[in-house]
């Protein structure tokens, strides 16, 4: 009989416990959780606060009783594992209700302690009006304050997943919200220009967005808090939610002599084994290998945690399963917009010193003639040598998740932009187009790699050389209604063929339209007529996104 001990529940630990029982009826499985809840939907916490998920019980996926009844797993909540003794293969456990300490032996041990919130080092954050949002008790305390005090104003510190979801939830409760973010953008896992539409969406829904701003001091006034910000302003608020990020829980691992990786997470091999024999680890506490760059990374996501727990369970029982790295596929709703990403971002590729090229497309999510069509803004990053897909990001009202899911599969399968041209995806007017968003991204990237249409970026248009001319082929009413590109000349596409004599054959033309389609036609016309030309990928819409991202005050 194999004695399995699991430290920590939720995604990694609970998945491992259930999988281990399915693989072995004879194994002894004991799971320790220092909190009151062993398996809950922590990703759903903000949505219960906002009212999307009405029942609190819907967030409780398993209880100690249900684990025992269905899986014959002994779950001990309010039990804190204080030490691991690898030589004796025991753990020291403290019962938080009785304060009793005892030893629990194991043959195989799984560490799944997760990650913990990282509050900034600011005095005053111990106020009973300041909360994190990681656990059921966190959510309950926030709900209790809202129900009791009916606050008119709340502040969220941090613009990542939890921060954005918390801001939306509080607005749905009718509370005025300020969102304070130290960086120049929300959603730091995507590139700045792709996050810029979220900034306007937040403001359109009444969120007081403070970018490039830090919280420097907190004063507790009893029934409110005064927040001092780095730009010299202050906020008076009645509720503060800290969503400033997390770091791996590694205290037990360090005590047991388990090696940590360069990112500070628990170092594991592909079998989820740590550096200490018979001890495995999974979930937010472990250091991942980035699928695209091959570098060490911390990627606290539920999907990887679940898969790692399953793999660890199999291997603890004699299997030989291997985890195949993490690509960071993620999605977030921000009021009426959805943003999603997979693989590497541009900034991650730059940091890793990986060569890449990028293109943008902005087609409709489904057939434009069918009511309700909305734009999908998609950024595709790929290897400039062979077209291998390195990453993708998309933002829009609808159809975002399914495009990123397709591209996540493409990255995992090591496909190229040439493969995207050939993908046969669902089409009916309410759902897509005959040339899907994914196909169009493949067309644009493949045209570039084949040399059929050279591209330039917004960065090139913002700083052209003396030998370059910016040519905008939109129609004059568009320029008047939407906006212009600095220093561009305007010749509408339908007049371009007749007006070629106005162009200088010694210059290189950087061609733009609204989203890049007409500019592609114009670029081909110019190239076929003996001119030098490049299409600004993504057109004026990308130009707007980049300019908006650059306009954020330092």
Coordinates of C-alpha atoms in Angstrom, one line a residue:
X1 CA 0.0 0.0 0.0
X2 CA 1.4 3.4 -1.0
X3 CA 1.0 6.1 1.5
X4 CA 0.4 9.4 -0.3
X5 CA 0.3 12.7 1.6
X6 CA -0.8 15.9 -0.2
X7 CA -0.1 19.3 1.3
X8 CA -2.6 21.9 -0.1
X9 CA -5.9 21.5 -1.9
X10 CA -7.6 23.6 -4.6
X11 CA -6.4 22.9 -8.2
X12 CA -3.2 21.0 -7.9
X13 CA -3.7 19.1 -4.7
X14 CA -7.4 18.2 -5.1
X15 CA -6.8 17.1 -8.7
X16 CA -3.9 14.9 -7.6
X17 CA -6.0 13.3 -4.8
X18 CA -8.9 12.4 -7.1
X19 CA -6.6 11.1 -9.8
X20 CA -4.5 9.0 -7.4
X21 CA -7.7 7.3 -6.1
X22 CA -8.9 6.6 -9.7
X23 CA -5.5 5.0 -10.4
X24 CA -5.3 3.0 -7.2
X25 CA -8.0 1.7 -4.8
X26 CA -5.4 0.5 -2.3
X27 CA -3.4 3.7 -1.8
X28 CA -3.8 5.6 1.4
X29 CA -4.4 9.2 0.6
X30 CA -4.4 12.0 3.1
X31 CA -4.7 15.7 2.2
X32 CA -3.9 18.6 4.5
X33 CA -5.4 22.1 4.1
X34 CA -4.7 24.8 6.6
X35 CA -7.9 26.7 5.6
X36 CA -11.5 25.7 6.0
X37 CA -12.0 24.8 2.3
X38 CA -10.2 22.1 0.4
X39 CA -11.5 22.5 -3.1
X40 CA -13.1 25.8 -4.3
X41 CA -13.3 27.8 -7.5
X42 CA -11.0 30.7 -6.6
X43 CA -11.3 32.1 -10.1
X44 CA -15.0 32.6 -9.4
X45 CA -14.7 34.7 -6.3
X46 CA -15.0 38.1 -8.0
X47 CA -18.0 36.9 -10.0
X48 CA -19.9 36.0 -6.8
X49 CA -19.2 39.5 -5.3
X50 CA -20.5 41.0 -8.5
X51 CA -23.6 38.9 -8.6
X52 CA -22.9 36.8 -11.8
X53 CA -22.6 33.7 -9.6
X54 CA -25.6 34.0 -7.2
X55 CA -25.0 31.0 -5.0
X56 CA -21.9 30.9 -2.7
X57 CA -22.2 27.1 -2.5
X58 CA -21.6 26.9 -6.3
X59 CA -18.0 27.9 -5.6
X60 CA -17.4 24.9 -3.2
X61 CA -16.4 22.1 -5.6
X62 CA -15.6 19.4 -3.0
X63 CA -15.9 19.2 0.8
X64 CA -14.0 16.8 3.2
X65 CA -17.1 14.8 3.4
X66 CA -17.6 14.5 -0.4
X67 CA -14.0 13.6 -0.9
X68 CA -14.3 10.8 1.6
X69 CA -17.5 9.5 0.2
X70 CA -16.6 9.5 -3.4
X71 CA -12.8 9.0 -3.4
X72 CA -12.1 7.6 0.0
X73 CA -9.6 10.4 0.5
X74 CA -9.1 11.6 4.1
X75 CA -9.1 15.4 4.0
X76 CA -8.0 17.3 7.2
X77 CA -8.8 20.9 7.0
X78 CA -7.5 23.5 9.5
X79 CA -4.3 21.4 9.6
X80 CA -1.1 23.2 9.0
X81 CA 1.9 21.2 7.9
X82 CA 4.8 22.9 9.8
X83 CA 7.8 20.7 8.7
X84 CA 8.8 18.0 6.3
X85 CA 11.3 15.4 7.5
X86 CA 12.7 13.8 4.3
X87 CA 14.9 11.3 6.1
X88 CA 12.1 9.8 8.2
X89 CA 9.6 10.5 5.4
X90 CA 7.1 12.2 7.8
X91 CA 5.5 15.6 8.0
X92 CA 4.8 17.5 11.2
X93 CA 1.1 18.7 11.3
X94 CA -0.5 21.1 13.7
X95 CA -4.3 20.9 14.2
X96 CA -5.3 24.6 14.3
X97 CA -8.4 23.9 16.3
X98 CA -6.7 21.9 19.2
X99 CA -3.1 23.1 18.7
X100 CA -2.1 19.5 18.8
X101 CA 1.0 18.5 16.8
X102 CA 1.6 15.0 15.4
X103 CA 3.7 13.2 12.8
X104 CA 2.2 11.8 9.6
X105 CA 4.3 9.3 7.6
X106 CA 4.4 9.1 3.8
X107 CA 5.8 7.1 1.0
X108 CA 5.1 9.8 -1.6
X109 CA 4.5 13.5 -0.8
X110 CA 3.0 16.1 -3.0
X111 CA 3.6 19.8 -2.3
X112 CA 0.7 22.0 -3.6
X113 CA 0.8 25.0 -1.3
X114 CA -0.1 27.5 -4.1
X115 CA 0.9 31.1 -4.1
X116 CA 0.2 33.9 -1.6
X117 CA -0.7 37.6 -2.2
X118 CA 2.2 40.0 -2.0
X119 CA 1.1 43.3 -0.4
X120 CA 3.3 46.3 -0.9
X121 CA 5.5 47.3 2.0
X122 CA 3.2 50.2 3.1
X123 CA 2.1 51.0 6.6
X124 CA -1.6 51.0 7.2
X125 CA -2.5 47.9 5.1
X126 CA -3.5 46.0 8.3
X127 CA -6.8 48.0 8.4
X128 CA -10.0 45.9 8.6
X129 CA -11.0 47.7 5.4
X130 CA -8.2 46.2 3.4
X131 CA -8.5 42.8 1.8
X132 CA -6.9 40.4 -0.6
X133 CA -9.1 38.2 -2.8
X134 CA -7.6 34.7 -2.9
X135 CA -9.9 32.6 -0.7
X136 CA -13.5 32.0 0.3
X137 CA -12.9 33.8 3.6
X138 CA -11.5 36.8 1.7
X139 CA -14.6 36.9 -0.4
X140 CA -16.9 36.5 2.7
X141 CA -15.2 39.4 4.5
X142 CA -15.5 41.7 1.4
X143 CA -19.2 40.7 1.1
X144 CA -19.8 41.3 4.8
X145 CA -18.3 44.8 4.6
X146 CA -20.4 45.7 1.5
X147 CA -23.6 44.4 3.1
X148 CA -22.9 46.1 6.5
X149 CA -21.4 49.5 5.5
X150 CA -22.8 49.9 2.0
X151 CA -19.7 51.7 0.8
X152 CA -20.0 54.3 -1.9
X153 CA -16.3 54.1 -3.0
X154 CA -13.8 51.3 -3.3
X155 CA -10.2 51.1 -4.5
X156 CA -8.5 48.2 -6.2
X157 CA -4.7 48.2 -6.2
X158 CA -3.3 46.2 -9.2
X159 CA -4.6 45.8 -12.7
X160 CA -4.1 42.1 -13.3
X161 CA -6.7 39.4 -13.6
X162 CA -8.1 39.7 -10.0
X163 CA -7.8 43.5 -10.0
X164 CA -9.8 43.8 -13.2
X165 CA -12.4 41.3 -12.2
X166 CA -12.8 42.9 -8.8
X167 CA -13.2 46.4 -10.3
X168 CA -16.0 45.1 -12.6
X169 CA -17.7 43.2 -9.7
X170 CA -17.7 46.3 -7.5
X171 CA -19.1 48.5 -10.3
X172 CA -21.8 45.9 -10.8
X173 CA -22.7 46.4 -7.1
X174 CA -23.1 50.2 -7.8
X175 CA -19.9 51.2 -6.0
X176 CA -17.6 53.9 -7.3
X177 CA -14.3 52.4 -8.1
X178 CA -10.7 53.6 -8.5
X179 CA -8.2 51.2 -10.0
X180 CA -4.6 52.1 -9.2
X181 CA -1.9 50.4 -11.2
X182 CA 1.8 50.9 -10.8
X183 CA 2.6 50.0 -14.5
X184 CA 1.6 51.9 -17.6
X185 CA -1.0 49.3 -18.5
X186 CA -3.3 46.8 -17.0
X187 CA -2.9 43.1 -17.9
X188 CA 0.9 43.1 -17.8
X189 CA 1.0 39.7 -19.5
X190 CA 0.0 41.2 -22.8
X191 CA 1.7 44.0 -24.8
X192 CA 0.8 47.6 -24.1
X193 CA -1.0 48.4 -27.3
X194 CA -3.3 45.3 -26.9
X195 CA -4.2 46.4 -23.3
X196 CA -5.0 50.0 -24.4
X197 CA -8.6 49.3 -25.4
X198 CA -9.2 48.0 -21.9
X199 CA -8.2 51.4 -20.4
X200 CA -11.0 53.1 -22.4
X201 CA -13.5 50.3 -21.5
X202 CA -12.8 50.8 -17.8
X203 CA -13.2 54.5 -18.0
X204 CA -16.4 54.1 -20.1
X205 CA -17.8 52.1 -17.2
X206 CA -17.0 54.6 -14.6
X207 CA -13.8 53.3 -13.3
X208 CA -11.3 56.0 -12.1
X209 CA -8.2 54.5 -13.7
X210 CA -4.9 55.7 -12.3
X211 CA -2.0 54.2 -14.4
X212 CA 1.7 54.6 -13.7
X213 CA 0.7 55.4 -10.1
X214 CA 1.8 53.8 -6.8
X215 CA 0.2 53.7 -3.4
X216 CA 2.6 55.3 -1.0
X217 CA 0.6 55.6 2.3
X218 CA -2.6 54.5 3.9
X219 CA -4.3 56.3 6.8
X220 CA -7.2 54.6 8.6
X221 CA -10.0 57.0 9.5
X222 CA -12.2 54.4 11.1
X223 CA -15.1 54.5 8.6
X224 CA -12.8 55.2 5.6
X225 CA -9.2 55.1 4.4
X226 CA -7.1 57.9 2.9
X227 CA -4.8 56.7 0.3
X228 CA -1.8 58.8 -0.7
X229 CA -0.6 58.2 -4.3
X230 CA 2.8 58.7 -5.9
X231 CA 1.6 61.5 -8.1
X232 CA 0.8 63.6 -5.1
X233 CA -3.0 63.1 -5.1
X234 CA -5.0 61.2 -2.6
X235 CA -8.2 59.1 -2.5
X236 CA -10.8 58.7 0.2
X237 CA -12.2 55.2 0.0
X238 CA -14.1 52.8 2.2
X239 CA -12.8 49.5 0.9
X240 CA -9.3 48.6 -0.5
X241 CA -8.7 45.4 -2.4
X242 CA -5.0 44.4 -2.9
X243 CA -4.5 42.7 -6.2
X244 CA -0.8 43.3 -6.5
X245 CA 0.3 39.9 -7.5
X246 CA 1.3 36.6 -5.9
X247 CA 4.5 34.7 -5.1
X248 CA 5.0 31.0 -4.6
X249 CA 4.6 29.5 -1.1
X250 CA 8.0 27.9 -0.7
X251 CA 8.7 28.0 3.1
X252 CA 8.1 24.2 3.5
X253 CA 10.1 23.4 0.5
X254 CA 13.1 25.5 1.7
X255 CA 12.9 23.9 5.2
X256 CA 13.0 20.4 3.6
X257 CA 16.1 21.3 1.5
X258 CA 14.2 21.3 -1.8
X259 CA 15.9 23.3 -4.5
X260 CA 14.2 26.4 -5.8
X261 CA 14.6 27.7 -9.3
X262 CA 15.9 31.1 -10.5
X263 CA 12.4 32.6 -10.3
X264 CA 11.9 31.5 -6.7
X265 CA 9.5 28.7 -7.4
X266 CA 10.0 25.1 -6.5
X267 CA 12.2 23.5 -9.1
X268 CA 10.7 20.3 -10.6
X269 CA 11.5 18.1 -13.5
X270 CA 8.9 17.0 -16.2
X271 CA 7.7 14.2 -13.9
X272 CA 6.9 16.9 -11.3
X273 CA 9.6 15.5 -9.0
X274 CA 11.5 17.9 -6.7
X275 CA 15.2 17.6 -5.9
X276 CA 14.4 15.5 -2.8
X277 CA 13.5 11.9 -3.3
X278 CA 9.8 10.9 -3.1
X279 CA 8.6 14.5 -2.9
X280 CA 6.7 16.0 -5.8
X281 CA 5.2 19.5 -6.4
X282 CA 2.5 21.0 -8.5
X283 CA 0.5 24.2 -9.0
X284 CA 1.3 27.9 -8.4
X285 CA 4.3 27.1 -6.1
X286 CA 6.3 25.5 -8.9
X287 CA 8.6 27.0 -11.4
X288 CA 7.4 26.3 -15.0
X289 CA 9.3 25.9 -18.2
X290 CA 8.0 28.4 -20.8
X291 CA 6.9 26.5 -23.9
X292 CA 8.1 29.1 -26.4
X293 CA 11.3 30.5 -24.8
X294 CA 12.3 27.4 -22.8
X295 CA 13.1 29.7 -19.9
X296 CA 12.1 29.4 -16.3
X297 CA 8.8 31.2 -15.5
X298 CA 6.2 31.6 -12.8
X299 CA 2.7 31.1 -14.4
X300 CA 0.0 30.8 -11.8
X301 CA -2.9 29.4 -13.8
X302 CA -5.5 26.8 -12.9
X303 CA -5.2 24.7 -16.0
X304 CA -1.5 23.9 -15.6
X305 CA -2.0 23.3 -11.9
X306 CA -4.7 20.7 -12.6
X307 CA -2.6 18.9 -15.2
X308 CA 0.5 18.9 -13.0
X309 CA -1.5 17.4 -10.2
X310 CA -2.7 14.6 -12.4
X311 CA 0.8 13.9 -13.7
X312 CA 2.2 13.9 -10.2
X313 CA -0.5 11.5 -9.0
X314 CA 0.3 9.0 -11.8
X315 CA 4.0 9.1 -11.1
X316 CA 3.6 8.7 -7.4
X317 CA 1.9 5.4 -8.2
X318 CA 4.6 4.2 -10.5
X319 CA 3.7 5.9 -13.8
X320 CA 5.9 7.8 -16.1
X321 CA 4.0 10.8 -17.2
X322 CA 5.7 14.1 -18.2
X323 CA 4.5 17.7 -18.1
X324 CA 5.1 19.4 -21.5
X325 CA 5.8 23.0 -20.4
X326 CA 3.4 25.9 -20.0
X327 CA 2.4 28.4 -22.6
X328 CA 0.3 30.8 -20.4
X329 CA -3.0 30.7 -22.3
X330 CA -5.3 33.0 -20.4
X331 CA -8.5 35.1 -20.9
X332 CA -10.2 37.9 -18.9
X333 CA -13.5 39.7 -19.2
X334 CA -13.4 43.5 -18.7
X335 CA -17.0 44.7 -18.8
X336 CA -18.0 44.4 -22.5
X337 CA -14.5 43.4 -23.7
X338 CA -12.6 40.2 -23.6
X339 CA -8.8 40.0 -23.8
X340 CA -6.9 36.7 -24.2
X341 CA -3.4 35.6 -24.9
X342 CA -1.3 32.5 -25.5
X343 CA 2.4 31.9 -25.9
X344 CA 5.0 34.7 -25.7
X345 CA 4.3 38.4 -25.8
X346 CA 6.5 40.8 -27.7
X347 CA 8.1 42.1 -24.5
X348 CA 8.8 38.5 -23.4
X349 CA 10.5 37.7 -26.7
X350 CA 12.6 40.8 -26.5
X351 CA 13.6 39.9 -23.0
X352 CA 14.5 36.4 -24.1
X353 CA 16.3 37.8 -27.1
X354 CA 14.3 35.7 -29.5
X355 CA 13.9 36.9 -33.1
X356 CA 10.3 37.5 -34.1
X357 CA 8.0 39.4 -36.5
X358 CA 4.5 40.6 -35.7
X359 CA 1.4 41.4 -37.6
X360 CA -2.0 42.8 -36.7
X361 CA -5.5 42.1 -38.1
X362 CA -8.8 43.7 -37.1
X363 CA -11.6 41.8 -38.9
X364 CA -15.2 41.2 -37.7
X365 CA -15.9 38.3 -35.3
X366 CA -18.5 37.0 -37.8
X367 CA -19.9 37.9 -41.2
X368 CA -20.3 41.7 -41.3
X369 CA -23.7 41.5 -42.9
X370 CA -25.1 39.5 -40.0
X371 CA -26.4 41.7 -37.2
X372 CA -24.1 42.2 -34.1
X373 CA -20.7 41.9 -35.8
X374 CA -17.9 43.4 -33.8
X375 CA -14.2 43.8 -34.4
X376 CA -11.5 41.4 -33.2
X377 CA -8.1 42.9 -32.8
X378 CA -5.5 40.2 -33.1
X379 CA -1.7 40.4 -32.8
X380 CA 0.3 37.4 -34.1
X381 CA 4.0 36.9 -33.2
X382 CA 6.0 34.4 -35.3
X383 CA 9.5 33.3 -36.2
X384 CA 10.7 35.4 -39.2
X385 CA 12.7 32.5 -40.6
X386 CA 10.2 29.7 -40.8
X387 CA 6.9 31.2 -39.6
X388 CA 6.6 29.2 -36.5
X389 CA 3.9 30.7 -34.2
X390 CA 5.4 32.2 -31.0
X391 CA 2.4 34.0 -29.5
X392 CA -0.9 35.6 -30.0
X393 CA -3.1 38.2 -28.2
X394 CA -6.6 39.3 -29.0
X395 CA -9.1 41.8 -27.7
X396 CA -12.7 42.6 -28.6
X397 CA -16.3 42.1 -27.7
X398 CA -17.0 38.5 -28.9
X399 CA -15.2 35.5 -30.4
X400 CA -11.9 36.3 -28.7
X401 CA -11.5 33.1 -26.6
X402 CA -12.2 30.7 -29.5
X403 CA -9.5 32.4 -31.8
X404 CA -6.9 32.3 -29.0
X405 CA -7.8 28.7 -28.3
X406 CA -7.2 27.7 -31.9
X407 CA -3.8 29.6 -31.8
X408 CA -2.9 27.9 -28.5
X409 CA -3.4 24.5 -30.1
X410 CA -1.3 25.8 -33.1
X411 CA 1.6 26.8 -30.8
X412 CA 1.4 23.5 -28.9
X413 CA 1.5 21.6 -32.3
X414 CA 4.5 23.7 -33.5
X415 CA 2.5 25.0 -36.4
X416 CA 3.5 27.9 -38.6
X417 CA 1.6 30.8 -40.2
X418 CA 1.5 28.8 -43.4
X419 CA -0.6 26.2 -41.6
X420 CA -3.0 28.9 -40.4
X421 CA -3.8 29.7 -44.0
X422 CA -5.1 26.1 -44.4
X423 CA -7.1 25.7 -41.2
X424 CA -10.7 24.8 -41.9
X425 CA -12.7 26.5 -39.1
X426 CA -16.4 26.8 -38.4
X427 CA -18.3 29.2 -40.7
X428 CA -21.9 30.4 -40.6
X429 CA -22.9 34.1 -40.6
X430 CA -23.7 34.2 -36.9
X431 CA -20.4 32.6 -35.9
X432 CA -17.6 33.5 -38.3
X433 CA -16.6 34.3 -41.8
X434 CA -15.5 32.1 -44.7
X435 CA -12.0 33.6 -44.1
X436 CA -11.8 33.4 -40.3
X437 CA -9.8 35.8 -38.2
X438 CA -7.2 33.0 -37.7
X439 CA -7.0 32.5 -41.5
X440 CA -6.5 36.2 -42.1
X441 CA -3.7 36.4 -39.7
X442 CA -2.1 33.5 -41.5
X443 CA -2.6 35.2 -44.9
X444 CA -0.9 38.4 -43.8
X445 CA 2.0 36.7 -42.1
X446 CA 2.5 34.2 -44.9
X447 CA 2.4 37.0 -47.6
X448 CA 5.2 38.8 -45.7
X449 CA 7.3 35.7 -45.4
X450 CA 6.9 34.8 -49.1
X451 CA 7.9 38.3 -50.0
X452 CA 4.6 39.0 -51.6
X453 CA 3.9 42.1 -49.4
X454 CA 6.5 43.7 -47.2
X455 CA 5.3 45.2 -43.9
X456 CA 6.2 48.0 -41.6
X457 CA 5.2 48.7 -38.0
X458 CA 3.6 51.7 -36.3
X459 CA 7.0 52.4 -34.8
X460 CA 8.3 52.9 -38.3
X461 CA 5.5 55.3 -39.2
X462 CA 6.0 57.3 -36.0
X463 CA 9.7 57.8 -36.9
X464 CA 10.1 57.6 -40.7
X465 CA 13.5 58.1 -42.4
X466 CA 14.0 61.0 -44.9
X467 CA 13.7 58.4 -47.7
X468 CA 10.3 57.3 -46.5
X469 CA 6.8 58.8 -47.2
X470 CA 3.7 57.9 -45.3
X471 CA 0.8 57.2 -47.7
X472 CA -2.7 57.0 -46.3
X473 CA -5.2 55.4 -48.8
X474 CA -8.4 55.9 -46.8
X475 CA -11.1 58.1 -48.1
X476 CA -11.2 61.8 -46.9
X477 CA -14.4 61.4 -44.8
X478 CA -12.6 58.7 -42.8
X479 CA -9.7 61.0 -42.0
X480 CA -12.1 63.7 -40.9
X481 CA -14.3 61.4 -38.7
X482 CA -11.6 59.1 -37.3
X483 CA -8.3 60.9 -37.4
X484 CA -5.1 61.2 -39.4
X485 CA -1.6 60.0 -39.2
X486 CA 1.0 62.6 -38.6
X487 CA 2.9 63.8 -41.8
X488 CA 0.9 61.4 -44.1
X489 CA -0.2 62.3 -47.6
X490 CA -3.6 61.1 -48.6
X491 CA -4.5 59.4 -51.9
X492 CA -7.6 57.2 -51.7
X493 CA -7.0 53.7 -52.9
X494 CA -9.6 54.0 -55.7
X495 CA -7.7 57.0 -57.1
X496 CA -4.2 55.6 -56.6
X497 CA -3.7 54.0 -60.0
X498 CA -4.6 57.3 -61.7
X499 CA -2.4 59.4 -59.5
X500 CA 0.8 57.4 -59.5
X501 CA 2.6 60.3 -61.3
X502 CA 2.3 62.3 -58.1
X503 CA 4.6 59.8 -56.3
X504 CA 8.4 59.9 -56.2
X505 CA 10.0 56.6 -57.4
X506 CA 13.1 57.3 -55.3
X507 CA 11.1 57.2 -52.0
X508 CA 9.8 54.2 -50.1
X509 CA 6.1 54.4 -49.2
X510 CA 4.8 53.3 -45.9
X511 CA 1.1 52.6 -46.7
X512 CA -1.8 52.7 -44.3
X513 CA -5.5 52.4 -44.3
X514 CA -8.0 51.6 -41.5
X515 CA -7.1 48.0 -40.7
X516 CA -4.5 47.0 -43.4
X517 CA -6.6 45.4 -46.1
X518 CA -6.8 48.4 -48.5
X519 CA -3.2 49.2 -47.8
X520 CA -2.3 45.6 -48.8
X521 CA -4.0 46.2 -52.2
X522 CA -2.3 49.6 -52.5
X523 CA 1.1 48.1 -51.6
X524 CA 0.8 45.4 -54.3
X525 CA -0.2 48.1 -56.8
X526 CA 2.8 50.2 -56.0
X527 CA 5.2 47.2 -56.1
X528 CA 3.8 46.1 -59.4
X529 CA 4.3 49.6 -60.7
X530 CA 7.9 49.8 -59.8
X531 CA 7.7 51.7 -56.5
X532 CA 9.1 50.7 -53.1
X533 CA 6.3 50.1 -50.6
X534 CA 5.5 48.5 -47.2
X535 CA 2.1 47.9 -45.6
X536 CA 1.7 49.2 -42.1
X537 CA 0.3 46.1 -40.5
X538 CA -3.0 46.6 -38.8
X539 CA -3.5 50.1 -40.2
X540 CA -4.8 53.1 -38.4
X541 CA -6.5 51.0 -35.8
X542 CA -3.2 49.7 -34.6
X543 CA -1.7 53.2 -34.9
X544 CA -4.4 54.4 -32.5
X545 CA -3.7 51.5 -30.0
X546 CA 0.0 52.2 -30.0
X547 CA -0.4 55.9 -29.6
X548 CA -2.8 55.4 -26.7
X549 CA -0.3 53.1 -25.0
X550 CA 2.5 55.6 -25.5
X551 CA 0.4 58.5 -24.1
X552 CA 0.2 57.0 -20.6
X553 CA 2.0 59.4 -18.2
X554 CA 5.2 58.1 -16.7

